[in-house]
Amino acid sequence: MRRQLQISLALMLAGSAFVVSAQSSAPSSPAPGQAPATTTPAATSAATPGPQGGVQAPVQAKVAMCIGCHGIPGYQATFPEVHKVPMIAGQNAKYIAAALTAYAKGDRKHPTMRGIALPLGDKDIAEISEYYAGLAKVDAVPATVEAPADVKKLLDKGACASCHGANFSKPIDGTYPKIAGQHADYLYVALKSYQVEGKPYHGRTNAVMAGQVKQFTHAELKTLSQYLASLPSELRTVPQSRFR
């Protein structure tokens, strides 16, 4: 009898071990109302193309914090003064990445943008930048017509085309922005920010831009901004809703 009990107990233990092993190796079944788990590349990739060339949720989640300002045409910011937020759809990806990195480091001082940029990793910044660079597909702008004499004098003084390109939409380096057609009031605020020194929450640190901008008066910067804003542009504000 004892021998039979020992054999029965051994069989029971072996059967239990087999069941546990099978359960651990088999895919888990979803609970009622839950989607089945998946580990396919499409689910794990943060930049997998979606239907109609769109982008799946991971990147959408990362840009959700951007569209509240940059996805509303004509939306105005109030810091450091009232101005339209810049158009970033169609902007150079490398420039967007450089700007976000500068906000995170504090080279560009702006409390809201610093708060947004600080938590972003390199991959996040790259994906957000590529997303906005491809968000507006427009024809390349034609060569810029000759500027009025007074404006041309200012443009030559600042050597603006030497970095931003002959039509101000083809910068010589991807980390420089397209500025043709950008909002005039934003350009004016941005240019003035390179003249600011010693402010904890306002100003931009860039040796090249600071050297160029500090030779202009505010009136001259406004003239430059208005001219640049009047040019044909590859930049757009693409309306986006946070409520999807």
Tab-separated table of C-alpha atoms in Angstrom:
chain	number	residue	atom	x	y	z
A	1	MET	CA	0.000	0.000	0.000
A	2	ARG	CA	2.795	2.399	0.910
A	3	ARG	CA	4.493	1.654	-2.411
A	4	GLN	CA	1.283	2.498	-4.334
A	5	LEU	CA	0.883	5.798	-2.436
A	6	GLN	CA	4.454	6.788	-3.274
A	7	ILE	CA	3.907	6.085	-6.991
A	8	SER	CA	0.601	8.011	-7.037
A	9	LEU	CA	2.191	11.010	-5.297
A	10	ALA	CA	5.088	11.045	-7.775
A	11	LEU	CA	2.711	10.977	-10.730
A	12	MET	CA	0.699	13.859	-9.290
A	13	LEU	CA	3.795	15.996	-8.774
A	14	ALA	CA	5.049	15.292	-12.295
A	15	GLY	CA	1.688	16.212	-13.770
A	16	SER	CA	1.616	19.483	-11.841
A	17	ALA	CA	5.092	20.401	-13.035
A	18	PHE	CA	4.066	19.760	-16.655
A	19	VAL	CA	1.017	22.006	-16.339
A	20	VAL	CA	3.043	24.847	-14.834
A	21	SER	CA	5.655	24.518	-17.578
A	22	ALA	CA	3.034	24.551	-20.335
A	23	GLN	CA	1.312	27.609	-18.882
A	24	SER	CA	4.544	29.587	-18.623
A	25	SER	CA	5.581	28.834	-22.207
A	26	ALA	CA	2.197	29.393	-23.847
A	27	PRO	CA	0.970	32.901	-24.776
A	28	SER	CA	-1.278	34.340	-22.123
A	29	SER	CA	-4.940	34.771	-22.971
A	30	PRO	CA	-6.340	38.275	-22.554
A	31	ALA	CA	-8.874	38.999	-19.902
A	32	PRO	CA	-12.386	39.821	-21.119
A	33	GLY	CA	-12.405	43.274	-22.748
A	34	GLN	CA	-8.621	43.457	-23.150
A	35	ALA	CA	-6.693	43.418	-26.423
A	36	PRO	CA	-4.277	40.502	-26.823
A	37	ALA	CA	-0.658	41.322	-26.037
A	38	THR	CA	1.794	41.395	-28.904
A	39	THR	CA	5.557	41.754	-29.270
A	40	THR	CA	5.702	42.300	-33.013
A	41	PRO	CA	8.009	45.058	-34.298
A	42	ALA	CA	4.975	47.098	-35.329
A	43	ALA	CA	3.863	47.276	-31.720
A	44	THR	CA	7.243	48.102	-30.240
A	45	SER	CA	8.471	50.586	-32.828
A	46	ALA	CA	7.719	54.185	-31.900
A	47	ALA	CA	7.864	55.397	-35.495
A	48	THR	CA	6.123	52.640	-37.440
A	49	PRO	CA	4.231	53.966	-40.445
A	50	GLY	CA	0.483	53.702	-40.079
A	51	PRO	CA	-2.379	53.783	-42.563
A	52	GLN	CA	-2.249	56.457	-45.265
A	53	GLY	CA	1.351	57.192	-44.373
A	54	GLY	CA	0.401	58.341	-40.877
A	55	VAL	CA	2.203	57.571	-37.663
A	56	GLN	CA	1.066	55.175	-34.987
A	57	ALA	CA	0.215	56.141	-31.449
A	58	PRO	CA	3.681	56.243	-29.788
A	59	VAL	CA	4.858	59.298	-31.747
A	60	GLN	CA	1.397	60.844	-31.558
A	61	ALA	CA	1.644	60.602	-27.787
A	62	LYS	CA	4.973	62.425	-27.824
A	63	VAL	CA	3.729	65.300	-29.981
A	64	ALA	CA	0.515	65.652	-27.969
A	65	MET	CA	2.289	68.186	-25.762
A	66	CYS	CA	3.238	70.226	-28.849
A	67	ILE	CA	-0.062	70.513	-30.674
A	68	GLY	CA	-1.731	72.618	-27.979
A	69	CYS	CA	0.313	75.561	-29.291
A	70	HIS	CA	1.904	74.547	-32.600
A	71	GLY	CA	-1.177	72.789	-33.950
A	72	ILE	CA	-3.499	75.795	-33.752
A	73	PRO	CA	-3.245	78.322	-36.618
A	74	GLY	CA	-2.625	81.837	-35.335
A	75	TYR	CA	-2.181	80.722	-31.728
A	76	GLN	CA	-0.431	83.366	-29.642
A	77	ALA	CA	2.043	83.018	-26.816
A	78	THR	CA	2.412	85.663	-24.125
A	79	PHE	CA	6.041	85.176	-23.035
A	80	PRO	CA	8.165	87.243	-23.083
A	81	GLU	CA	5.623	89.288	-25.039
A	82	VAL	CA	2.570	88.495	-27.139
A	83	HIS	CA	3.506	86.824	-30.432
A	84	LYS	CA	2.393	83.942	-32.611
A	85	VAL	CA	4.054	80.616	-31.862
A	86	PRO	CA	6.353	79.581	-34.714
A	87	MET	CA	5.289	77.356	-37.562
A	88	ILE	CA	7.287	74.131	-37.278
A	89	ALA	CA	5.590	71.813	-39.790
A	90	GLY	CA	8.001	71.588	-42.718
A	91	GLN	CA	10.939	72.898	-40.685
A	92	ASN	CA	14.316	71.147	-40.836
A	93	ALA	CA	14.348	68.112	-38.527
A	94	LYS	CA	17.914	68.817	-37.417
A	95	TYR	CA	16.978	72.363	-36.500
A	96	ILE	CA	13.960	71.257	-34.439
A	97	ALA	CA	16.178	68.754	-32.644
A	98	ALA	CA	18.840	71.406	-32.022
A	99	ALA	CA	16.236	73.824	-30.663
A	100	LEU	CA	14.715	71.249	-28.295
A	101	THR	CA	18.184	70.311	-27.062
A	102	ALA	CA	19.003	73.989	-26.496
A	103	TYR	CA	15.819	74.459	-24.451
A	104	ALA	CA	16.666	71.395	-22.357
A	105	LYS	CA	20.218	72.633	-21.717
A	106	GLY	CA	19.104	76.168	-20.962
A	107	ASP	CA	20.891	77.719	-23.936
A	108	ARG	CA	17.432	78.899	-24.922
A	109	LYS	CA	15.652	80.241	-21.876
A	110	HIS	CA	11.912	79.723	-21.911
A	111	PRO	CA	10.137	78.164	-18.919
A	112	THR	CA	7.432	76.360	-20.905
A	113	MET	CA	9.715	74.994	-23.599
A	114	ARG	CA	12.328	73.969	-21.047
A	115	GLY	CA	9.688	72.050	-19.103
A	116	ILE	CA	8.645	70.257	-22.280
A	117	ALA	CA	12.161	69.529	-23.542
A	118	LEU	CA	13.822	68.395	-20.304
A	119	PRO	CA	12.136	64.961	-20.023
A	120	LEU	CA	12.804	64.093	-23.663
A	121	GLY	CA	15.494	61.591	-24.545
A	122	ASP	CA	17.510	61.669	-27.751
A	123	LYS	CA	15.135	59.204	-29.415
A	124	ASP	CA	12.106	61.252	-28.399
A	125	ILE	CA	13.641	64.427	-29.826
A	126	ALA	CA	14.591	62.692	-33.068
A	127	GLU	CA	11.101	61.245	-33.564
A	128	ILE	CA	9.318	64.513	-32.782
A	129	SER	CA	11.651	66.405	-35.123
A	130	GLU	CA	11.164	63.984	-38.005
A	131	TYR	CA	7.411	64.022	-37.445
A	132	TYR	CA	7.132	67.787	-37.806
A	133	ALA	CA	9.646	67.993	-40.645
A	134	GLY	CA	7.393	65.696	-42.681
A	135	LEU	CA	4.055	67.061	-41.541
A	136	ALA	CA	3.787	69.751	-44.238
A	137	LYS	CA	4.527	68.681	-47.791
A	138	VAL	CA	4.656	71.772	-49.989
A	139	ASP	CA	6.523	72.733	-53.113
A	140	ALA	CA	9.945	74.270	-52.664
A	141	VAL	CA	9.822	78.037	-52.691
A	142	PRO	CA	11.255	79.910	-55.691
A	143	ALA	CA	14.368	82.021	-55.460
A	144	THR	CA	13.770	85.150	-53.442
A	145	VAL	CA	13.232	88.316	-55.454
A	146	GLU	CA	15.532	91.242	-54.884
A	147	ALA	CA	14.786	92.926	-51.570
A	148	PRO	CA	14.153	96.672	-51.375
A	149	ALA	CA	17.359	98.648	-51.075
A	150	ASP	CA	16.949	99.503	-47.385
A	151	VAL	CA	16.140	95.902	-46.466
A	152	LYS	CA	18.929	94.508	-48.640
A	153	LYS	CA	21.380	96.706	-46.803
A	154	LEU	CA	20.265	95.194	-43.478
A	155	LEU	CA	20.342	91.637	-44.850
A	156	ASP	CA	23.861	92.154	-46.156
A	157	LYS	CA	24.948	93.715	-42.878
A	158	GLY	CA	23.776	90.626	-40.996
A	159	ALA	CA	25.024	88.212	-43.675
A	160	CYS	CA	21.659	86.431	-43.261
A	161	ALA	CA	21.773	84.548	-46.565
A	162	SER	CA	25.200	83.092	-45.782
A	163	CYS	CA	23.567	80.726	-43.287
A	164	HIS	CA	19.862	80.660	-44.146
A	165	GLY	CA	20.306	80.334	-47.910
A	166	ALA	CA	19.609	82.570	-50.880
A	167	ASN	CA	15.832	82.188	-50.501
A	168	PHE	CA	15.978	81.870	-46.686
A	169	SER	CA	14.437	78.405	-47.022
A	170	LYS	CA	17.562	76.406	-47.897
A	171	PRO	CA	19.976	76.795	-44.973
A	172	ILE	CA	23.544	75.705	-45.564
A	173	ASP	CA	23.290	73.408	-42.525
A	174	GLY	CA	20.300	71.397	-41.344
A	175	THR	CA	20.670	72.751	-37.828
A	176	TYR	CA	19.827	76.246	-39.106
A	177	PRO	CA	16.146	77.110	-39.531
A	178	LYS	CA	14.109	78.001	-42.574
A	179	ILE	CA	12.945	81.541	-41.824
A	180	ALA	CA	11.175	82.656	-45.001
A	181	GLY	CA	7.470	83.123	-44.330
A	182	GLN	CA	7.773	82.602	-40.579
A	183	HIS	CA	5.528	84.797	-38.424
A	184	ALA	CA	6.962	88.322	-38.288
A	185	ASP	CA	6.214	88.841	-34.604
A	186	TYR	CA	7.869	85.539	-33.693
A	187	LEU	CA	10.962	86.370	-35.756
A	188	TYR	CA	11.168	89.740	-34.052
A	189	VAL	CA	10.964	88.216	-30.556
A	190	ALA	CA	13.437	85.481	-31.469
A	191	LEU	CA	15.972	87.927	-32.886
A	192	LYS	CA	15.709	90.217	-29.871
A	193	SER	CA	16.259	87.257	-27.550
A	194	TYR	CA	19.837	86.940	-28.832
A	195	GLN	CA	20.494	90.450	-27.505
A	196	VAL	CA	19.398	89.505	-23.977
A	197	GLU	CA	22.039	88.808	-21.348
A	198	GLY	CA	21.820	87.820	-17.697
A	199	LYS	CA	18.093	87.034	-17.606
A	200	PRO	CA	17.198	83.765	-15.838
A	201	TYR	CA	14.075	82.973	-17.876
A	202	HIS	CA	14.543	84.846	-21.131
A	203	GLY	CA	17.190	84.969	-23.828
A	204	ARG	CA	19.166	82.717	-26.133
A	205	THR	CA	22.821	81.781	-26.078
A	206	ASN	CA	24.358	81.475	-29.530
A	207	ALA	CA	27.646	83.173	-30.284
A	208	VAL	CA	27.052	83.546	-34.030
A	209	MET	CA	23.525	84.912	-33.749
A	210	ALA	CA	24.399	87.155	-30.831
A	211	GLY	CA	27.273	88.698	-32.762
A	212	GLN	CA	25.051	89.409	-35.745
A	213	VAL	CA	21.931	90.615	-33.951
A	214	LYS	CA	23.592	92.963	-31.486
A	215	GLN	CA	24.575	95.311	-34.306
A	216	PHE	CA	20.907	96.088	-35.065
A	217	THR	CA	18.374	98.335	-33.391
A	218	HIS	CA	14.942	96.951	-32.515
A	219	ALA	CA	13.455	98.984	-35.345
A	220	GLU	CA	15.860	97.376	-37.808
A	221	LEU	CA	15.090	93.900	-36.442
A	222	LYS	CA	11.389	94.566	-36.942
A	223	THR	CA	12.035	95.632	-40.540
A	224	LEU	CA	14.002	92.440	-41.192
A	225	SER	CA	11.310	90.303	-39.560
A	226	GLN	CA	8.516	91.828	-41.596
A	227	TYR	CA	10.399	91.342	-44.851
A	228	LEU	CA	11.304	87.716	-44.108
A	229	ALA	CA	7.709	86.974	-43.111
A	230	SER	CA	6.474	88.292	-46.467
A	231	LEU	CA	8.456	85.731	-48.476
A	232	PRO	CA	7.068	82.469	-49.907
A	233	SER	CA	7.389	79.766	-47.278
A	234	GLU	CA	7.762	76.024	-46.868
A	235	LEU	CA	6.546	76.321	-43.275
A	236	ARG	CA	2.997	75.629	-42.189
A	237	THR	CA	0.806	75.298	-39.137
A	238	VAL	CA	-1.084	72.035	-39.595
A	239	PRO	CA	-4.270	72.040	-37.504
A	240	GLN	CA	-4.286	69.197	-35.001
A	241	SER	CA	-6.697	68.346	-32.240
A	242	ARG	CA	-5.758	66.994	-28.838
A	243	PHE	CA	-9.118	65.262	-28.657
A	244	ARG	CA	-8.787	62.263	-30.960
